[in-house]
Amino acid sequence: MARIVVDPITRIEGHLRIEAVVENGKISEAYSSGTMIRGFEKILKGRDPRDAWAFTERACGVCTTVHALASVRTVEDALKISVPKNAELIRNLMFCAQYCQDHVVHFYHLHALDWVDVVSALSADPKETSRIARSISKWPKTSPGYFSDIQQRVKTFVESGQLGIFANGYWGHSAYKLPAEINLLAVAHYLEALEWQKEIVKIHAIFGGKNPHPNYLVGGVPCSINLEEVNAINSERLNHVLKLIKDAMAFVEQVYIPDLMAIAGYYKDWAAVGGGLENYLSYGDLPTQGYNQPDSFKFPRGAILNRNLNEVHDVNGKDSEEIKEYIAHSWYKYAGGDKTGLHPWDGETEFNHTGPKPPYDFLDIDGKYSWIKTPRWRGNPMEVGPLARLLVGYASGSDEVKDVIHEAIHALQVPVTALFSTLGRTAARGLETRLVARWMKGFYDDLLANIKNGDTRTFNDERWEPDTWPKTAEGVGLTEAPRGALAHWIRIKDKVIDNYQLVVPSTWNASPKDHNGKRSAYEESLVGTPVANEDAPIEILRTVHSFDPCIACAVHLYDPDGKNIHQITVR
Amino acid sequence: MSSNKAPRILVLGIGNVLMGDEGVGVHVVRLLEKQKLPPGVVCLDGGTGGFHLLDEIQRAGQIFIVDATVDGAPLGTLRRLRPSFSSDYPTTLCAHDIGLKDMLDSLYLLGTPPNVTLYAVSISLPQDMKMELSPELEEFVPGIAIEVLEEVESV
């Protein structure tokens, strides 16, 4: 029996440490720990609630828009503000652009290297890569010369000894199953995706004034619509947005999805690994009739328990019995004691680090071992993210969701239960990107139609002035970040923030065990995962990366040990 | 959105302004923005870096990055570096260093290696969660800004 440590496990923002116990080649127990601390709640207290979005948006350099959206919604909910139709549509467009960019970057730049062997790509036959590319897609860049150029460029990079972004791969590991030619195809698209992703986020700059960190506004969106005006959202800018949307649809349909299906075809055994929890939670998003009409959302709201797709439970962020955060294994203390659960409106952020002093070999898993709190829905651990969204959509009867799922499982010739897995989670992310890209076009058409009908309102100023506010107010802003259910809770008192709490997607997925010893999503999904080589636990990376871990916002902001943990350490 | 005319020189502040001294790069760039800058110079608050900045960096002929580092040198020490690869960069804070380095490596793979001058400002750990710089580091900011401005002006 050995305990493997992978730290950090994220390729991007944040710190996540996994300790896994391996017995007879399989993981028998796992511990997920956020090793950085967050202090957002403290920084927001006493500030103007209308400014909160600008602070929370800085929680992460990756999904910069989602915290801003959750924040303006929570303030609007508290102050009973509804936003104009155009504002809803523009927020939806920014949401969809964020999803397309984030999911593509996740697939190619953060997750693909768990499945794609970059070094193997160097020995590929570019002619054969060209033939394969043409057989799975009508994407134009497929000549043998194109792939041979890419191969040469990667070769030069690798031979320079500067593996850089490729430094953390387990190249040559027996778990890599793709032919060299498909590895080369994926590497070429890794580079194309980089160039493409910088275009799609221009939608944020057009509607939000700048990127990264576009502007948001309580009561609407901070841009004016005037088709003839140079500085407004005019015909030229709208045409630019349309082009970006069409390019996004083409990239998703002709590059991302064919690659996903081609790669998945070689890893069908991963449809039986990493299923984890059997409960799924989605707050839902993309309103079409206002934020207070969840029935109108493109992504429905609801919870699924025990994988029962015949029943979708209602979810209410305001019900103090539904969502509670626990700290039995987290480095915090509650006034009411360690076994108490607190609804976020009553949330407390009192640090209580009891962990080992560095350098240490292992966490104290019997005590507290993470900076992440443990949220529960009606006492249940829940998985959040693309798979949860699609399953709630499926169980809610969305035909669009059902169609993309059925098409994919038919093409891969796997049963629908294959979704409950590491592979299913990764596939779900791609499938929902297809939907989101199509919906983005729909929201664009609706925006144009609304403007042509003479409605150019983008801001509701009725409750902008603090003297129109009640003495106290409380609100909740629910959204779906690309990584899953995200919510902000606010209490406003005497026109300033009295309490502000965030429960982010990775809090649900990456949290430690609860007061009853029940595992959260990462930990549960790792149990049963085979590990062929304890010195190169690529299987752990596959499953944890399938959740798209990014815990900068789950546990901002610093490494309390002050050490530079910038390598994967395997003991 | 910036104008269609491609900026020639990009001055990029990297850091998280929620994290005290860690945001020093952004504070320096905010100060520079208020100065009279030569034509073609664009200042950008790059936040914590990452792939979002690829377009801005590709459009710039020359890039000056101001970032915090934890290298053990006294607080406010300014180092000027001409890094070639990501491994040449000093240790920055864990919260964002991977994003920026990943992106710079990607530029090599894309066949468009950037011309980067890096100003690394030494800070210490841990940093509390606050918007302001420490008074000790704050004193260095105008001097750092002048240093960067003089080099930008001489290009």
mmCIF file with all atom_site columns, N, CA and C in Angstrom, chain A residues 104-138:
data_model
loop_
_atom_site.group_PDB
_atom_site.id
_atom_site.type_symbol
_atom_site.label_atom_id
_atom_site.label_alt_id
_atom_site.label_comp_id
_atom_site.label_asym_id
_atom_site.label_entity_id
_atom_site.label_seq_id
_atom_site.pdbx_PDB_ins_code
_atom_site.Cartn_x
_atom_site.Cartn_y
_atom_site.Cartn_z
_atom_site.occupancy
_atom_site.B_iso_or_equiv
_atom_site.pdbx_formal_charge
_atom_site.auth_seq_id
_atom_site.auth_comp_id
_atom_site.auth_asym_id
_atom_site.auth_atom_id
_atom_site.pdbx_PDB_model_num
ATOM 1   N N  . VAL A 1 104 ? -12.826 24.939 -24.963 1.00 0.00 ? 104 VAL A N  1
ATOM 2   C CA . VAL A 1 104 ? -11.824 24.595 -25.974 1.00 0.00 ? 104 VAL A CA 1
ATOM 3   C C  . VAL A 1 104 ? -10.426 24.638 -25.357 1.00 0.00 ? 104 VAL A C  1
ATOM 4   N N  . VAL A 1 105 ? -10.158 25.679 -24.575 1.00 0.00 ? 105 VAL A N  1
ATOM 5   C CA . VAL A 1 105 ? -8.848  25.775 -23.920 1.00 0.00 ? 105 VAL A CA 1
ATOM 6   C C  . VAL A 1 105 ? -8.663  24.610 -22.957 1.00 0.00 ? 105 VAL A C  1
ATOM 7   N N  . HIS A 1 106 ? -9.704  24.264 -22.233 1.00 0.00 ? 106 HIS A N  1
ATOM 8   C CA . HIS A 1 106 ? -9.581  23.121 -21.320 1.00 0.00 ? 106 HIS A CA 1
ATOM 9   C C  . HIS A 1 106 ? -9.233  21.866 -22.093 1.00 0.00 ? 106 HIS A C  1
ATOM 10  N N  . PHE A 1 107 ? -9.976  21.607 -23.157 1.00 0.00 ? 107 PHE A N  1
ATOM 11  C CA . PHE A 1 107 ? -9.771  20.360 -23.886 1.00 0.00 ? 107 PHE A CA 1
ATOM 12  C C  . PHE A 1 107 ? -8.358  20.286 -24.469 1.00 0.00 ? 107 PHE A C  1
ATOM 13  N N  . TYR A 1 108 ? -7.969  21.318 -25.197 1.00 0.00 ? 108 TYR A N  1
ATOM 14  C CA . TYR A 1 108 ? -6.681  21.244 -25.902 1.00 0.00 ? 108 TYR A CA 1
ATOM 15  C C  . TYR A 1 108 ? -5.480  21.558 -25.014 1.00 0.00 ? 108 TYR A C  1
ATOM 16  N N  . HIS A 1 109 ? -5.630  22.501 -24.104 1.00 0.00 ? 109 HIS A N  1
ATOM 17  C CA . HIS A 1 109 ? -4.441  22.999 -23.418 1.00 0.00 ? 109 HIS A CA 1
ATOM 18  C C  . HIS A 1 109 ? -4.292  22.514 -21.993 1.00 0.00 ? 109 HIS A C  1
ATOM 19  N N  . LEU A 1 110 ? -5.364  22.000 -21.420 1.00 0.00 ? 110 LEU A N  1
ATOM 20  C CA . LEU A 1 110 ? -5.267  21.557 -20.031 1.00 0.00 ? 110 LEU A CA 1
ATOM 21  C C  . LEU A 1 110 ? -5.541  20.072 -19.854 1.00 0.00 ? 110 LEU A C  1
ATOM 22  N N  . HIS A 1 111 ? -6.244  19.470 -20.767 1.00 0.00 ? 111 HIS A N  1
ATOM 23  C CA . HIS A 1 111 ? -6.672  18.089 -20.563 1.00 0.00 ? 111 HIS A CA 1
ATOM 24  C C  . HIS A 1 111 ? -6.139  17.159 -21.651 1.00 0.00 ? 111 HIS A C  1
ATOM 25  N N  . ALA A 1 112 ? -6.005  17.640 -22.878 1.00 0.00 ? 112 ALA A N  1
ATOM 26  C CA . ALA A 1 112 ? -5.642  16.755 -23.983 1.00 0.00 ? 112 ALA A CA 1
ATOM 27  C C  . ALA A 1 112 ? -4.312  16.047 -23.732 1.00 0.00 ? 112 ALA A C  1
ATOM 28  N N  . LEU A 1 113 ? -3.395  16.736 -23.057 1.00 0.00 ? 113 LEU A N  1
ATOM 29  C CA . LEU A 1 113 ? -2.081  16.130 -22.878 1.00 0.00 ? 113 LEU A CA 1
ATOM 30  C C  . LEU A 1 113 ? -2.111  14.935 -21.916 1.00 0.00 ? 113 LEU A C  1
ATOM 31  N N  . ASP A 1 114 ? -3.250  14.735 -21.237 1.00 0.00 ? 114 ASP A N  1
ATOM 32  C CA . ASP A 1 114 ? -3.415  13.500 -20.459 1.00 0.00 ? 114 ASP A CA 1
ATOM 33  C C  . ASP A 1 114 ? -3.696  12.310 -21.381 1.00 0.00 ? 114 ASP A C  1
ATOM 34  N N  . TRP A 1 115 ? -4.118  12.597 -22.599 1.00 0.00 ? 115 TRP A N  1
ATOM 35  C CA . TRP A 1 115 ? -4.503  11.554 -23.548 1.00 0.00 ? 115 TRP A CA 1
ATOM 36  C C  . TRP A 1 115 ? -3.603  11.529 -24.778 1.00 0.00 ? 115 TRP A C  1
ATOM 37  N N  . VAL A 1 116 ? -2.988  12.673 -25.065 1.00 0.00 ? 116 VAL A N  1
ATOM 38  C CA . VAL A 1 116 ? -2.201  12.843 -26.290 1.00 0.00 ? 116 VAL A CA 1
ATOM 39  C C  . VAL A 1 116 ? -0.717  12.870 -25.931 1.00 0.00 ? 116 VAL A C  1
ATOM 40  N N  . ASP A 1 117 ? 0.063   12.029 -26.583 1.00 0.00 ? 117 ASP A N  1
ATOM 41  C CA . ASP A 1 117 ? 1.496   11.977 -26.310 1.00 0.00 ? 117 ASP A CA 1
ATOM 42  C C  . ASP A 1 117 ? 2.228   12.872 -27.317 1.00 0.00 ? 117 ASP A C  1
ATOM 43  N N  . VAL A 1 118 ? 2.694   14.015 -26.821 1.00 0.00 ? 118 VAL A N  1
ATOM 44  C CA . VAL A 1 118 ? 3.329   15.000 -27.698 1.00 0.00 ? 118 VAL A CA 1
ATOM 45  C C  . VAL A 1 118 ? 4.591   14.426 -28.344 1.00 0.00 ? 118 VAL A C  1
ATOM 46  N N  . VAL A 1 119 ? 5.359   13.683 -27.561 1.00 0.00 ? 119 VAL A N  1
ATOM 47  C CA . VAL A 1 119 ? 6.618   13.162 -28.087 1.00 0.00 ? 119 VAL A CA 1
ATOM 48  C C  . VAL A 1 119 ? 6.354   12.139 -29.197 1.00 0.00 ? 119 VAL A C  1
ATOM 49  N N  . SER A 1 120 ? 5.291   11.356 -29.019 1.00 0.00 ? 120 SER A N  1
ATOM 50  C CA . SER A 1 120 ? 4.931   10.384 -30.051 1.00 0.00 ? 120 SER A CA 1
ATOM 51  C C  . SER A 1 120 ? 4.573   11.077 -31.371 1.00 0.00 ? 120 SER A C  1
ATOM 52  N N  . ALA A 1 121 ? 4.013   12.273 -31.278 1.00 0.00 ? 121 ALA A N  1
ATOM 53  C CA . ALA A 1 121 ? 3.617   13.009 -32.490 1.00 0.00 ? 121 ALA A CA 1
ATOM 54  C C  . ALA A 1 121 ? 4.815   13.273 -33.393 1.00 0.00 ? 121 ALA A C  1
ATOM 55  N N  . LEU A 1 122 ? 6.006   13.312 -32.799 1.00 0.00 ? 122 LEU A N  1
ATOM 56  C CA . LEU A 1 122 ? 7.200   13.602 -33.588 1.00 0.00 ? 122 LEU A CA 1
ATOM 57  C C  . LEU A 1 122 ? 7.529   12.474 -34.567 1.00 0.00 ? 122 LEU A C  1
ATOM 58  N N  . SER A 1 123 ? 7.009   11.269 -34.283 1.00 0.00 ? 123 SER A N  1
ATOM 59  C CA . SER A 1 123 ? 7.304   10.158 -35.185 1.00 0.00 ? 123 SER A CA 1
ATOM 60  C C  . SER A 1 123 ? 6.139   9.852  -36.132 1.00 0.00 ? 123 SER A C  1
ATOM 61  N N  . ALA A 1 124 ? 5.160   10.746 -36.184 1.00 0.00 ? 124 ALA A N  1
ATOM 62  C CA . ALA A 1 124 ? 3.993   10.489 -37.031 1.00 0.00 ? 124 ALA A CA 1
ATOM 63  C C  . ALA A 1 124 ? 4.319   10.685 -38.507 1.00 0.00 ? 124 ALA A C  1
ATOM 64  N N  . ASP A 1 125 ? 3.531   10.005 -39.362 1.00 0.00 ? 125 ASP A N  1
ATOM 65  C CA . ASP A 1 125 ? 3.613   10.232 -40.802 1.00 0.00 ? 125 ASP A CA 1
ATOM 66  C C  . ASP A 1 125 ? 2.591   11.320 -41.167 1.00 0.00 ? 125 ASP A C  1
ATOM 67  N N  . PRO A 1 126 ? 3.063   12.511 -41.552 1.00 0.00 ? 126 PRO A N  1
ATOM 68  C CA . PRO A 1 126 ? 2.139   13.622 -41.818 1.00 0.00 ? 126 PRO A CA 1
ATOM 69  C C  . PRO A 1 126 ? 1.115   13.293 -42.906 1.00 0.00 ? 126 PRO A C  1
ATOM 70  N N  . LYS A 1 127 ? 1.477   12.447 -43.854 1.00 0.00 ? 127 LYS A N  1
ATOM 71  C CA . LYS A 1 127 ? 0.531   12.083 -44.914 1.00 0.00 ? 127 LYS A CA 1
ATOM 72  C C  . LYS A 1 127 ? -0.651  11.325 -44.329 1.00 0.00 ? 127 LYS A C  1
ATOM 73  N N  . GLU A 1 128 ? -0.341  10.418 -43.410 1.00 0.00 ? 128 GLU A N  1
ATOM 74  C CA . GLU A 1 128 ? -1.400  9.636  -42.784 1.00 0.00 ? 128 GLU A CA 1
ATOM 75  C C  . GLU A 1 128 ? -2.260  10.534 -41.877 1.00 0.00 ? 128 GLU A C  1
ATOM 76  N N  . THR A 1 129 ? -1.623  11.470 -41.185 1.00 0.00 ? 129 THR A N  1
ATOM 77  C CA . THR A 1 129 ? -2.386  12.420 -40.370 1.00 0.00 ? 129 THR A CA 1
ATOM 78  C C  . THR A 1 129 ? -3.354  13.199 -41.257 1.00 0.00 ? 129 THR A C  1
ATOM 79  N N  . SER A 1 130 ? -2.868  13.594 -42.413 1.00 0.00 ? 130 SER A N  1
ATOM 80  C CA . SER A 1 130 ? -3.709  14.328 -43.352 1.00 0.00 ? 130 SER A CA 1
ATOM 81  C C  . SER A 1 130 ? -4.913  13.485 -43.772 1.00 0.00 ? 130 SER A C  1
ATOM 82  N N  . ARG A 1 131 ? -4.649  12.217 -44.062 1.00 0.00 ? 131 ARG A N  1
ATOM 83  C CA . ARG A 1 131 ? -5.742  11.337 -44.494 1.00 0.00 ? 131 ARG A CA 1
ATOM 84  C C  . ARG A 1 131 ? -6.790  11.195 -43.383 1.00 0.00 ? 131 ARG A C  1
ATOM 85  N N  . ILE A 1 132 ? -6.310  10.994 -42.150 1.00 0.00 ? 132 ILE A N  1
ATOM 86  C CA . ILE A 1 132 ? -7.249  10.842 -41.022 1.00 0.00 ? 132 ILE A CA 1
ATOM 87  C C  . ILE A 1 132 ? -8.060  12.125 -40.839 1.00 0.00 ? 132 ILE A C  1
ATOM 88  N N  . ALA A 1 133 ? -7.357  13.264 -40.875 1.00 0.00 ? 133 ALA A N  1
ATOM 89  C CA . ALA A 1 133 ? -8.040  14.544 -40.656 1.00 0.00 ? 133 ALA A CA 1
ATOM 90  C C  . ALA A 1 133 ? -9.165  14.733 -41.668 1.00 0.00 ? 133 ALA A C  1
ATOM 91  N N  . ARG A 1 134 ? -8.881  14.385 -42.934 1.00 0.00 ? 134 ARG A N  1
ATOM 92  C CA . ARG A 1 134 ? -9.900  14.564 -43.972 1.00 0.00 ? 134 ARG A CA 1
ATOM 93  C C  . ARG A 1 134 ? -11.046 13.580 -43.825 1.00 0.00 ? 134 ARG A C  1
ATOM 94  N N  . SER A 1 135 ? -10.762 12.437 -43.191 1.00 0.00 ? 135 SER A N  1
ATOM 95  C CA . SER A 1 135 ? -11.820 11.441 -43.049 1.00 0.00 ? 135 SER A CA 1
ATOM 96  C C  . SER A 1 135 ? -12.785 11.787 -41.920 1.00 0.00 ? 135 SER A C  1
ATOM 97  N N  . ILE A 1 136 ? -12.384 12.648 -40.980 1.00 0.00 ? 136 ILE A N  1
ATOM 98  C CA . ILE A 1 136 ? -13.274 12.925 -39.847 1.00 0.00 ? 136 ILE A CA 1
ATOM 99  C C  . ILE A 1 136 ? -13.861 14.333 -39.869 1.00 0.00 ? 136 ILE A C  1
ATOM 100 N N  . SER A 1 137 ? -13.396 15.196 -40.778 1.00 0.00 ? 137 SER A N  1
ATOM 101 C CA . SER A 1 137 ? -13.893 16.568 -40.748 1.00 0.00 ? 137 SER A CA 1
ATOM 102 C C  . SER A 1 137 ? -13.667 17.253 -42.083 1.00 0.00 ? 137 SER A C  1
ATOM 103 N N  . LYS A 1 138 ? -14.468 18.298 -42.338 1.00 0.00 ? 138 LYS A N  1
ATOM 104 C CA . LYS A 1 138 ? -14.244 19.089 -43.541 1.00 0.00 ? 138 LYS A CA 1
ATOM 105 C C  . LYS A 1 138 ? -13.432 20.346 -43.266 1.00 0.00 ? 138 LYS A C  1
#
